[in-house]
Coordinates of C-alpha atoms in Angstrom, one line a residue:
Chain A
X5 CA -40.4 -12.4 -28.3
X6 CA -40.6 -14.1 -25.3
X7 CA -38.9 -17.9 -25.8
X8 CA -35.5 -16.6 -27.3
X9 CA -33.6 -14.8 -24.9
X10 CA -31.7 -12.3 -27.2
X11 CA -31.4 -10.0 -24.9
X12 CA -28.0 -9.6 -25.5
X13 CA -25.6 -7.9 -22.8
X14 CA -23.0 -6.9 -25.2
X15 CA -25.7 -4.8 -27.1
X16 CA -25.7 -2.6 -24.3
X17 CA -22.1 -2.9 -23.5
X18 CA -21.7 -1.5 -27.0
X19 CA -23.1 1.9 -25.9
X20 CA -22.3 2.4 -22.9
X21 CA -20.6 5.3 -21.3
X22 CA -17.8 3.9 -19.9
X23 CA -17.1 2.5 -23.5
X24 CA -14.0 4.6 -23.7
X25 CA -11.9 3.5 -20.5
X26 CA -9.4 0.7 -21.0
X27 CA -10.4 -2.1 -21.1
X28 CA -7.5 -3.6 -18.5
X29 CA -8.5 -1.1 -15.5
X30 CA -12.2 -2.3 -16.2
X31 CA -11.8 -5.8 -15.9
X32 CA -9.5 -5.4 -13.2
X33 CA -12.0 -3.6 -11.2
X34 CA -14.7 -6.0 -11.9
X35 CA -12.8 -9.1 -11.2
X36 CA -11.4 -7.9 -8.5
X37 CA -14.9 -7.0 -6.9
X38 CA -16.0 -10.9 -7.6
X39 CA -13.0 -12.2 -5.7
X40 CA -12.9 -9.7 -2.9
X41 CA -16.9 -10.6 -2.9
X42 CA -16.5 -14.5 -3.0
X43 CA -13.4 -14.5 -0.1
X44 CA -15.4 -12.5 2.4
X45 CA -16.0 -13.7 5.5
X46 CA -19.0 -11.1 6.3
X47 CA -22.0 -9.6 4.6
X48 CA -20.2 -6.2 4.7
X49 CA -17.7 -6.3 1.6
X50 CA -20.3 -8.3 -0.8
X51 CA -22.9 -5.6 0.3
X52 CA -20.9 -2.4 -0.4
X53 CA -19.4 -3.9 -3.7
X54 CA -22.7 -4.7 -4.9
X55 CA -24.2 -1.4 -3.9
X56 CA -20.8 0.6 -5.3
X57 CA -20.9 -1.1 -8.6
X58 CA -24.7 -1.0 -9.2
X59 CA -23.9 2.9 -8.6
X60 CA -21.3 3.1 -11.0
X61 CA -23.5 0.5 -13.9
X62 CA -26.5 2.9 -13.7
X63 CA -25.2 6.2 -13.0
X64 CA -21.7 6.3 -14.8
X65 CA -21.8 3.7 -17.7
X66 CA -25.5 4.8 -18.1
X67 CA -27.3 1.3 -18.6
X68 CA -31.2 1.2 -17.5
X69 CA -31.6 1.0 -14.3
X70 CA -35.1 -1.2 -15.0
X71 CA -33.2 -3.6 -17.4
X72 CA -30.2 -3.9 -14.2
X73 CA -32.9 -4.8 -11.8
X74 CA -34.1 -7.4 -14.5
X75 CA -30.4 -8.3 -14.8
X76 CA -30.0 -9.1 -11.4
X77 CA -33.0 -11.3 -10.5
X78 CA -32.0 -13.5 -13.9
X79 CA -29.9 -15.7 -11.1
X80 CA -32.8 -15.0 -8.7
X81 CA -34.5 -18.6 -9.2
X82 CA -31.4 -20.6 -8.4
X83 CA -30.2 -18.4 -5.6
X84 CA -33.5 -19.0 -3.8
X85 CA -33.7 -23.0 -4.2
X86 CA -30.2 -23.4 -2.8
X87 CA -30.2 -21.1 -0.3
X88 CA -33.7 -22.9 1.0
X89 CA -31.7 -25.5 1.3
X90 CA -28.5 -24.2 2.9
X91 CA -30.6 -22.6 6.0
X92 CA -32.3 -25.4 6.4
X93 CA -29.6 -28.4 6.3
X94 CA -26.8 -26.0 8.3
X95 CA -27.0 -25.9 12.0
X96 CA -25.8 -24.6 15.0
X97 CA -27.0 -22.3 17.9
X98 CA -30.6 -22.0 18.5
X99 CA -34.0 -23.1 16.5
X100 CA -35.3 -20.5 15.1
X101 CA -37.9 -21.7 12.8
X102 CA -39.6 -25.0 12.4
X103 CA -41.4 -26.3 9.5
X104 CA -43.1 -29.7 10.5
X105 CA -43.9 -31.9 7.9
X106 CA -45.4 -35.9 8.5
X107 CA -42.7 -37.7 7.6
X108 CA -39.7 -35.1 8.8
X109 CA -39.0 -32.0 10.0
X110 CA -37.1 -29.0 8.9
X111 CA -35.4 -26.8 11.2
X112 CA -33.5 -23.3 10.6
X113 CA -31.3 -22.0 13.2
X114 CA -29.9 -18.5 13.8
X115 CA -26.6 -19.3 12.6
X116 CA -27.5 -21.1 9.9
X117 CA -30.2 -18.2 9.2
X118 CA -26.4 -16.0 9.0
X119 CA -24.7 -18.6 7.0
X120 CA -27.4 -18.0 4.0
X121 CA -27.5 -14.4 4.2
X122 CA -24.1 -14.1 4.0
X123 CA -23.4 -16.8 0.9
X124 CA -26.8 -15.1 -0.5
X125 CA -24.7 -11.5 0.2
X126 CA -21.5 -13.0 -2.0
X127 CA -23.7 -14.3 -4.8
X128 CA -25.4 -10.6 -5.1
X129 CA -21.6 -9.0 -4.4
X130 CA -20.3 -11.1 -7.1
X131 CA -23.3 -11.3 -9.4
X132 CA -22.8 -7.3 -9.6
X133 CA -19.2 -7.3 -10.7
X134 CA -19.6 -9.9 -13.6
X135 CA -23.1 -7.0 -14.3
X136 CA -20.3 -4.6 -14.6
X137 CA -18.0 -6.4 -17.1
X138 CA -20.8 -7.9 -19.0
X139 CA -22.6 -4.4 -19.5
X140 CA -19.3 -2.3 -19.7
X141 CA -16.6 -4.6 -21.5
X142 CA -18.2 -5.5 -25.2
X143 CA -16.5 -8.4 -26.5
X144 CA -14.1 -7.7 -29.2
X145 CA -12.2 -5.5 -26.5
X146 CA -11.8 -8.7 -24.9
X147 CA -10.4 -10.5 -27.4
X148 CA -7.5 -8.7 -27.6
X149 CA -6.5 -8.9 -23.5
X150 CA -7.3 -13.0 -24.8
X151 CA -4.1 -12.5 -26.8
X152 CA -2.1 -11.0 -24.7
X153 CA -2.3 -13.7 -22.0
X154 CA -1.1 -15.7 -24.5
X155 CA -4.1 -18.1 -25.2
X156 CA -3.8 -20.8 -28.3
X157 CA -4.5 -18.8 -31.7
X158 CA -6.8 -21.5 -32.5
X159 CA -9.1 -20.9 -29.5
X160 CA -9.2 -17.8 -29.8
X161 CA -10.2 -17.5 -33.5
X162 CA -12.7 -19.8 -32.5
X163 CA -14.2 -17.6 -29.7
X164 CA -14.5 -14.8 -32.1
X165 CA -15.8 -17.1 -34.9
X166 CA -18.3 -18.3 -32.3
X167 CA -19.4 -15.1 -31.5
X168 CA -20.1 -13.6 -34.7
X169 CA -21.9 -17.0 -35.5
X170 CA -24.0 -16.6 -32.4
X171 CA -25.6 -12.9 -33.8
X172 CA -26.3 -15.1 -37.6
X173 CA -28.1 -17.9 -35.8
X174 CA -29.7 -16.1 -33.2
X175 CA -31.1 -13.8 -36.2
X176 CA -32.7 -17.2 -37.9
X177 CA -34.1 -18.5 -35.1
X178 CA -36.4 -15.8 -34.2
X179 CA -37.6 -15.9 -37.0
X180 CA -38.4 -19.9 -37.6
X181 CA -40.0 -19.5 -34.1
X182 CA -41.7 -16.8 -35.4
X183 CA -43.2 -18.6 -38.3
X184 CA -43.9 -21.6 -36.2
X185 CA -45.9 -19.5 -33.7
X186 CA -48.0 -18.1 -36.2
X187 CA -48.9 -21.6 -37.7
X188 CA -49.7 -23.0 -33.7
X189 CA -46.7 -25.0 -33.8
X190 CA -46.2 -24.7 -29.8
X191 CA -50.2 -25.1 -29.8
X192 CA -49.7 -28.0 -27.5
X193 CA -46.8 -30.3 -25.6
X194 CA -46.5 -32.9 -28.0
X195 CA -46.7 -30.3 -31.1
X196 CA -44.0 -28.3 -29.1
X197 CA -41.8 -30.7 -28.9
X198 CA -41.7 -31.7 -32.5
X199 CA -41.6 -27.6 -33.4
X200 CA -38.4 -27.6 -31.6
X201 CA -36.9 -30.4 -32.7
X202 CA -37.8 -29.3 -36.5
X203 CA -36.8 -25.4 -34.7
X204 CA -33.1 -26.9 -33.9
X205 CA -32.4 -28.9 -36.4
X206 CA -33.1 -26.8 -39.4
X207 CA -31.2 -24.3 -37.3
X208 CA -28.5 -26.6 -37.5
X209 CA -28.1 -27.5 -41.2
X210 CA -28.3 -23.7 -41.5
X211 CA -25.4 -22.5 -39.2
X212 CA -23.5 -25.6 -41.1
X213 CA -24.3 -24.2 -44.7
X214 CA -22.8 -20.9 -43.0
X215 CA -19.9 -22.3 -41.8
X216 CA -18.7 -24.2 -45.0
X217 CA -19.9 -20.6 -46.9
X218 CA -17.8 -18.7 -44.4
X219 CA -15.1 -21.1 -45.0
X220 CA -14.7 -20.5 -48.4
X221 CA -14.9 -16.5 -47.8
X222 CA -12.0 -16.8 -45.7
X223 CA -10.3 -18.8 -47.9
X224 CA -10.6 -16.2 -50.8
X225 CA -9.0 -13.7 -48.0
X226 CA -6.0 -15.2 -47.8
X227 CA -6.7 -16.9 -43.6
X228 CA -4.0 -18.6 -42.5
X229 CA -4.9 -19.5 -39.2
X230 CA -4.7 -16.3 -37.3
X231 CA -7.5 -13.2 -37.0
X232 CA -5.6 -10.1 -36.9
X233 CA -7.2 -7.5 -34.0
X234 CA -7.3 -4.1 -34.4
X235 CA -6.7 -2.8 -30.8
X236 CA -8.1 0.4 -30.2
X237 CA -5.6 2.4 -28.0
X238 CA -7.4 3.7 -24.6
X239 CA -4.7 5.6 -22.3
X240 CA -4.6 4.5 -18.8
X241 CA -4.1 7.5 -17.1
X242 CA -4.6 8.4 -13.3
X243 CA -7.8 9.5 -12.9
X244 CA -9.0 5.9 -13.1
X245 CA -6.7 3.9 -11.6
X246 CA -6.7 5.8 -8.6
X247 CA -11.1 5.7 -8.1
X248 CA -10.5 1.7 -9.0
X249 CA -7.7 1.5 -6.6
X250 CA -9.7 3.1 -4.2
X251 CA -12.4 0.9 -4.4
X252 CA -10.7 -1.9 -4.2
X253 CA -8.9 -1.2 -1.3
X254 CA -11.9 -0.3 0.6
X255 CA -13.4 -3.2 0.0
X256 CA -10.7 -5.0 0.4
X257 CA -10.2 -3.9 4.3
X258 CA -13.9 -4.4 5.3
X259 CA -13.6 -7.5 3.8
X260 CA -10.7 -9.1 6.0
X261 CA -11.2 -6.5 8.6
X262 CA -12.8 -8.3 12.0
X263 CA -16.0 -6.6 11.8
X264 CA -18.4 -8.4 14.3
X265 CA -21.3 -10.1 12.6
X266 CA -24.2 -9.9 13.2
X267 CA -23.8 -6.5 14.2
X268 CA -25.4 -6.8 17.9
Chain B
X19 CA -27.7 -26.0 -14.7
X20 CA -25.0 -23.2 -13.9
X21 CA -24.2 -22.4 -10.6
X22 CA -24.1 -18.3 -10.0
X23 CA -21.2 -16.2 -10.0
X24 CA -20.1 -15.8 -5.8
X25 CA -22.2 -18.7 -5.0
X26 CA -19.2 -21.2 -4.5
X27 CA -17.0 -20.3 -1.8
X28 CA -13.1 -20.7 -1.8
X29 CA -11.1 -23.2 -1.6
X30 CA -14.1 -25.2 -3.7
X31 CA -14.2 -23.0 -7.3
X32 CA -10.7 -23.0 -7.2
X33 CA -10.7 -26.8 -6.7
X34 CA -13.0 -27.0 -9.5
X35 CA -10.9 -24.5 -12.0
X36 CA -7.6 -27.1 -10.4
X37 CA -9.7 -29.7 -11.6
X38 CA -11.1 -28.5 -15.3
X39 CA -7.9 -27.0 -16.4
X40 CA -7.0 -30.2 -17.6
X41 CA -9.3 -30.9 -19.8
X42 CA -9.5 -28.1 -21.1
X43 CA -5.9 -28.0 -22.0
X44 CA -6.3 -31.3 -23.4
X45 CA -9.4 -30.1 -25.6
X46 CA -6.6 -27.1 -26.6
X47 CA -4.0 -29.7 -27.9
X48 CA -6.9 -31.7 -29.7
X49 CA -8.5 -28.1 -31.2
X50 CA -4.8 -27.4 -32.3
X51 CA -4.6 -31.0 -34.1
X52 CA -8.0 -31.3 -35.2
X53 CA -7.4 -27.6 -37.3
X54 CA -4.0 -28.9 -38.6
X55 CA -5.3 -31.8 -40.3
X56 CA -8.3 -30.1 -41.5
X57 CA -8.4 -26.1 -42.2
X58 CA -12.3 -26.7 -42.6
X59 CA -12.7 -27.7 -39.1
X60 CA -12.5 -24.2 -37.2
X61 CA -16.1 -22.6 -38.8
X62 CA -17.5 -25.8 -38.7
X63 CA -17.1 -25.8 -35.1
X64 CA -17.7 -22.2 -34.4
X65 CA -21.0 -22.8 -35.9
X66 CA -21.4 -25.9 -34.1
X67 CA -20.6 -23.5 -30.3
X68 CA -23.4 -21.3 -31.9
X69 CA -25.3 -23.8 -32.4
X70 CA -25.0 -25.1 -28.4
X71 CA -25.1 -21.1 -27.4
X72 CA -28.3 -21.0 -28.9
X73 CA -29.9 -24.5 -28.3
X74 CA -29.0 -23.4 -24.5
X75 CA -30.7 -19.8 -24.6
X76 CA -34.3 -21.4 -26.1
X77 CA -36.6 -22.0 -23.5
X78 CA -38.1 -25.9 -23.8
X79 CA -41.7 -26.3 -23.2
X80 CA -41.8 -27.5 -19.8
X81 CA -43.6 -29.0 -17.5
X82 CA -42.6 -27.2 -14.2
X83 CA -42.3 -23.8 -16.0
X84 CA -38.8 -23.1 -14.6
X85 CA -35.2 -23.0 -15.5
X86 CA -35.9 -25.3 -18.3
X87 CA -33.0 -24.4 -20.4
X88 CA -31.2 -27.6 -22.3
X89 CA -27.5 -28.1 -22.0
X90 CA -26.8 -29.0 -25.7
X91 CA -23.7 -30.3 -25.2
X92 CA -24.2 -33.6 -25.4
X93 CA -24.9 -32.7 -28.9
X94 CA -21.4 -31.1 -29.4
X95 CA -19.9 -34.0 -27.3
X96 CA -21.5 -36.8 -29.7
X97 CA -20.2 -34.7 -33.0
X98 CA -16.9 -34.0 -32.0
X99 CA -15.7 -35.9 -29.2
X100 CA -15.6 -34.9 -25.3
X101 CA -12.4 -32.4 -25.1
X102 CA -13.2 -30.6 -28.0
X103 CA -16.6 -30.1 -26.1
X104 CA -15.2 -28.8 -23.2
X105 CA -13.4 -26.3 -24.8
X106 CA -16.7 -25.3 -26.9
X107 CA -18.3 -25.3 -23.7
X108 CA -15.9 -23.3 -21.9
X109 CA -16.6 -20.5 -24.5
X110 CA -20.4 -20.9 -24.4
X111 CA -20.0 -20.5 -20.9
X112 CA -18.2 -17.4 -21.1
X113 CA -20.5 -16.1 -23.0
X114 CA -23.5 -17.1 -21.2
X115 CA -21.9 -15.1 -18.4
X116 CA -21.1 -12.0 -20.0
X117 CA -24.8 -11.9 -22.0
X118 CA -26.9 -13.5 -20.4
X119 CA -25.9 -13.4 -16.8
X120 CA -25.9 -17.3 -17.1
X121 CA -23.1 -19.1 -14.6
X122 CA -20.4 -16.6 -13.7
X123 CA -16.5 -16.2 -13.9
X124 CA -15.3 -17.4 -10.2
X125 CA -17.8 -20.7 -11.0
X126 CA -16.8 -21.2 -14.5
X127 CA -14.5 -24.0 -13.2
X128 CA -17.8 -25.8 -11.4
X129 CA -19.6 -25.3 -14.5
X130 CA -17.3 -26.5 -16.5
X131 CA -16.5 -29.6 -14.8
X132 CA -20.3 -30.6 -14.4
X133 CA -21.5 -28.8 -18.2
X134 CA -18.3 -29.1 -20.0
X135 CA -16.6 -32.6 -19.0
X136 CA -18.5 -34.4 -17.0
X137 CA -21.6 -34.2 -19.4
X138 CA -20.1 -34.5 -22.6
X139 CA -17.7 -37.7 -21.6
X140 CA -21.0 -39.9 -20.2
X141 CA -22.6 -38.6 -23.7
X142 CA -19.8 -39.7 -25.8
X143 CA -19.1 -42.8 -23.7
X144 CA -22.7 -44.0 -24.5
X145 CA -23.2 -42.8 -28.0
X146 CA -19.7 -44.8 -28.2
X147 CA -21.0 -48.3 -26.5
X148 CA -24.6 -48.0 -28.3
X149 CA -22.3 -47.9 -31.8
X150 CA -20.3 -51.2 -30.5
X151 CA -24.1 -53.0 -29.3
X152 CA -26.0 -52.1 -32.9
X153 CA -28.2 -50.4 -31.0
X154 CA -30.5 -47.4 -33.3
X155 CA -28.4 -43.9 -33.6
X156 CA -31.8 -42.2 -33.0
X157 CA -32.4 -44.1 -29.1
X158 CA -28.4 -44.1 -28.3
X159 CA -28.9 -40.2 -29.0
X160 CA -31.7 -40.0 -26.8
X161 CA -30.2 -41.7 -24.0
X162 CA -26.6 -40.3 -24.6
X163 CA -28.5 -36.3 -24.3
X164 CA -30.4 -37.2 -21.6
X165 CA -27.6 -38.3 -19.8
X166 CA -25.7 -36.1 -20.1
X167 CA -28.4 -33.4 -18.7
X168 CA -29.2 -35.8 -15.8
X169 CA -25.1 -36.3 -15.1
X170 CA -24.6 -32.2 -15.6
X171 CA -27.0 -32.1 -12.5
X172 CA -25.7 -34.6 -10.2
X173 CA -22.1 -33.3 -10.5
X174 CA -24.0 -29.8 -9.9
X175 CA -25.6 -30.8 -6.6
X176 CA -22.2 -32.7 -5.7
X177 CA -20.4 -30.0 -6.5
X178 CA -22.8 -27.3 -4.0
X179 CA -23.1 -30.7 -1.4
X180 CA -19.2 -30.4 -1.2
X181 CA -19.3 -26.6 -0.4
X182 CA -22.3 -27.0 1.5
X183 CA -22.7 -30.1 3.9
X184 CA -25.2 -30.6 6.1
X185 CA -24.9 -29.9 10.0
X186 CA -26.8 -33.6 10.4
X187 CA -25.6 -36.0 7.9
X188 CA -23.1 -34.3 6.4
X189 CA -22.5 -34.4 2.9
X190 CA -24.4 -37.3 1.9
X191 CA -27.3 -35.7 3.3
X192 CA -26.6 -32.6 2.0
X193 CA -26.3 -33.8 -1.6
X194 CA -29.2 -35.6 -1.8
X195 CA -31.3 -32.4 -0.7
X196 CA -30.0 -30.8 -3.2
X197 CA -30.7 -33.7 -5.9
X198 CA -34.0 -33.7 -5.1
X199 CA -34.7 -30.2 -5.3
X200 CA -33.0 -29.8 -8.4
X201 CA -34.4 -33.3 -9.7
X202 CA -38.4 -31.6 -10.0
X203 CA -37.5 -29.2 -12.5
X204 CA -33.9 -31.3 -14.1
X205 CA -35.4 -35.0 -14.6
X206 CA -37.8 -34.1 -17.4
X207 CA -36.0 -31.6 -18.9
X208 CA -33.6 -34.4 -19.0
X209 CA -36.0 -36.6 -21.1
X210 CA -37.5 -33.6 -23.1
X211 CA -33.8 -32.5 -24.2
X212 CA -33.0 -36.2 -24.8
X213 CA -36.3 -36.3 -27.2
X214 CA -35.0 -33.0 -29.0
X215 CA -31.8 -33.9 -29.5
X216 CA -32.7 -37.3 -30.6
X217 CA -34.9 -35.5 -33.0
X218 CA -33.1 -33.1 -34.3
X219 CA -30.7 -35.3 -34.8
X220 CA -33.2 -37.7 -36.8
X221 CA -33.7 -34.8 -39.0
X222 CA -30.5 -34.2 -39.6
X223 CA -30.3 -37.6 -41.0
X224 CA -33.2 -37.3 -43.3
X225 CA -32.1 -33.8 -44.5
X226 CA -28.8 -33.4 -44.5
X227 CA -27.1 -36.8 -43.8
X228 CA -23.3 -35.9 -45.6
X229 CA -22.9 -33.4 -42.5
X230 CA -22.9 -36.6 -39.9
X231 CA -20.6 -39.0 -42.4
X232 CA -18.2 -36.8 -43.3
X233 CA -17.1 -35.9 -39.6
X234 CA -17.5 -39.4 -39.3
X235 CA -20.9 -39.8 -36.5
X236 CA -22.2 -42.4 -38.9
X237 CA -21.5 -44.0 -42.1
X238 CA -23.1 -44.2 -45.6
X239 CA -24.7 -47.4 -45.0
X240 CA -26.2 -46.4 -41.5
X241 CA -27.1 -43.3 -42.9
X242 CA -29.1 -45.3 -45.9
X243 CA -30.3 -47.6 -43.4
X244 CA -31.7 -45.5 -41.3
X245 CA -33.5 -43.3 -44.0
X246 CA -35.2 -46.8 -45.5
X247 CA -36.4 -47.8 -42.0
X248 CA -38.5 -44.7 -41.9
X249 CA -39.6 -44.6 -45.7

């Protein structure tokens, strides 16, 4: 179905290989990748946590490697627009490239040609760490580290409440879109833009309906404004702290590390 | 509009989480009072989140083909007020990172700020003022979600201008590259997610109107009013 995007990441997160390592020593390895990724002042960090951590996603946690690549270009669109405009609107050293157009002209320079490579090279670096939580860490593990850092109850019933409403929904409106597709209803613009509307809102009466039935299921369960969580008790244990450590490290040191750049 | 995870570089998506965290915390006290007075609240607005999560995964017919995903917060922001958005839009957000590969973690405090506050309080502001004028629910809707779609994107390209100014001009030059660019494909999904929204909303009222009066968007006699004007 090509309008609802349902392909969800934490299907896949559900089964992957690297299901059983705690969840701490995961999250700490992928956030640690984004910010080592995002604070870089050269390509070289952004580059080798990218190509590290795509290693690991395919290879160790076993996800498609056609679905990463698909993963990976999602961002793609908005990564080109605004790096267009970054090499064109930064400037410094020598003309490299000029576009002339009648009423101005743009102009990339050789610096500014290395400024966009290297904010492109920290989206990709960073794009491939939150790849590795997303397709690694399923979201009820989450929930739990949630608690721990001490987040409002509230919210975080919420965020799971959310979640599990998210699947319901999701569920009904494939299947309105279906029906509507079938009797033309995106057929043309204007008929489009009433299927939606009619899409969304019955969509919405729905999920409410859900809620106030949810509610009352709850109720008869005793809630009392807290979701217990089962954790599910992962060891940390050496062998993979020390590979994460590792890692990190590296990329830590080629990150702050005065490595010329551009290379010549 | 989400900005990509390692796109903003530091100090700025710090500056932005500095700037959210706020709000956000805000949105936490008025979760935390909003479920106190009213155990009923919490599904409702998971539901509602759902609801956004959803509305912001369909894919509107468009007329440049690209990006043209709606915002739907304006919606949320409308229902329930602008700090209870933000914090329903700081857990869409999440979640659009981690399935979707929507937005990121390191720019959740952009997005937030331009998706989650910035949005929603020109929404609610105008759905607000269009209540005091008289004006119809259905066009105060319209205007409130398309405003909000058309604010998330200015504060987006101020927001990348500030990171990013240009060598000649600096940043006002800077940001109004980037408005433009992101104006072709932004300014009428603005209008189509303003017509949605204002229709959905419509049908709502002809459906279902005791959802909108009880949380208190309109009341009995608008409801009634409404519903004979398109009899």
């Amino acid at each position: 179905m090509q309008s609802i995007d349902h392909h969800f990441l934490d299907d896949y997160a559900c089964r992957n290989a690297l299901r059983g390592i705690d969840t701490r020593i995961k999250l700490i390895l992928g956030l640690g990748a984004i910010l080592i990724a995002i604070s870089a002042d050269t390509p070289y960090a952004p580059l080798f946590i990218a190509i590290i951590l795509s290693i690991v996603t395919v290879f160790c946690a076993e996800i498609p490697a056609r679905l990463y690549l698909t993963l990976l270009l999602i961002p793609a669109s908005f990564a080109l627009m605004s790096v267009i405009v970054i090499l064109f609107l930064t400037g410094g050293g020598v003309p490299i490239l000029t576009i002339p157009l009648p009423w101005l002209t743009f102009t990339a320079t050789d610096v500014a040609a290395l400024n966009a490579f290297l904010i492109l090279s920290r989206a990709i670096g960073g794009t491939c760490g939150l790849l590795f939580i997303a397709l690694t860490t399923p979201m009820i593990e989450l929930f739990s580290i949630l608690r721990s850092l001490r987040l409002p109850d509230e919210f975080i019933d919420l965020a799971m409440l959310l979640y599990r409403s998210i699947f319901v929904i999701i569920g009904e409106a494939v299947a309105i879109y279906n029906a509507q597709v079938m009797r033309n209803g995106y057929s043309s613009f204007r008929k489009g833009i009433i299927a939606i509307s009619m899409l969304s809102s019955s969509l919405f009466i729905r999920a409410w309906d859900r809620g106030e039935e949810l509610m009352t299921a709850m109720d008869l369960r005793c809630y009392d404004g807290k979701f217990e969580i089962l954790e599910p008790k992962a060891s940390l244990t050496i062998y993979h702290i020390l590979p994460v450590f590792l890692f990190l490290s590296l990329a830590g040191i080629l990150a702050f590390l005065p490595l010329p750049f551009p290379p010549l | 509009m989400h900005i990509m995870e390692g796109f903003l570089p530091s100090p700025w998506w710090q500056i932005w989480v500095v700037l959210s965290a706020p709000f956000v915390i805000m949105g936490f006290y008025a979760l935390r009072r909003m479920v106190r007075e009213n155990r009923e609240a919490l599904p409702l607005l998971a539901v509602a989140g759902a609801f956004v999560f959803v509305l912001s995964s369909l894919k509107l017919p468009s007329v440049t083909g690209s990006c043209s995903h709606p915002t739907g917060t304006g919606l949320g922001s409308v229902l329930f007020g602008p700090f209870i958005a933000s914090v329903l839009a700081l857990i869409v957000l999440v979640y659009q990172a981690l399935f979707l590969a929507h937005g990121g973690i390191s720019t959740l405090g952009a997005n937030i700020f331009s998706m989650g506050i910035a949005g929603p309080v020109v929404a609610y502001a105008i759905f607000i003022a269009g209540k005091k004028v008289g004006i119809n629910e259905i066009v105060t809707i319209f205007f409130a979600a398309a405003c909000a779609n058309i604010v998330t994107y200015v504060v987006t390209s101020f927001q990348l201008a500030l990171a990013f100014p240009a060598e000649v001009g600096g940043f006002m030059a800077s940001f109004m590259t980037f408005g433009a660019i992101f104006a072709i494909t932004q300014i009428p999904l603005a209008i189509i997610e303003g017509l949605v929204i204002a229709l959905v909303f419509k049908y709502i009222v002809q459906l279902k109107p005791e959802i909108l009066i009880r949380i208190g968007v309109i009341t009995q006699e608008r409801a009634e009013r409404l519903r004979e004007g398109w009899a």
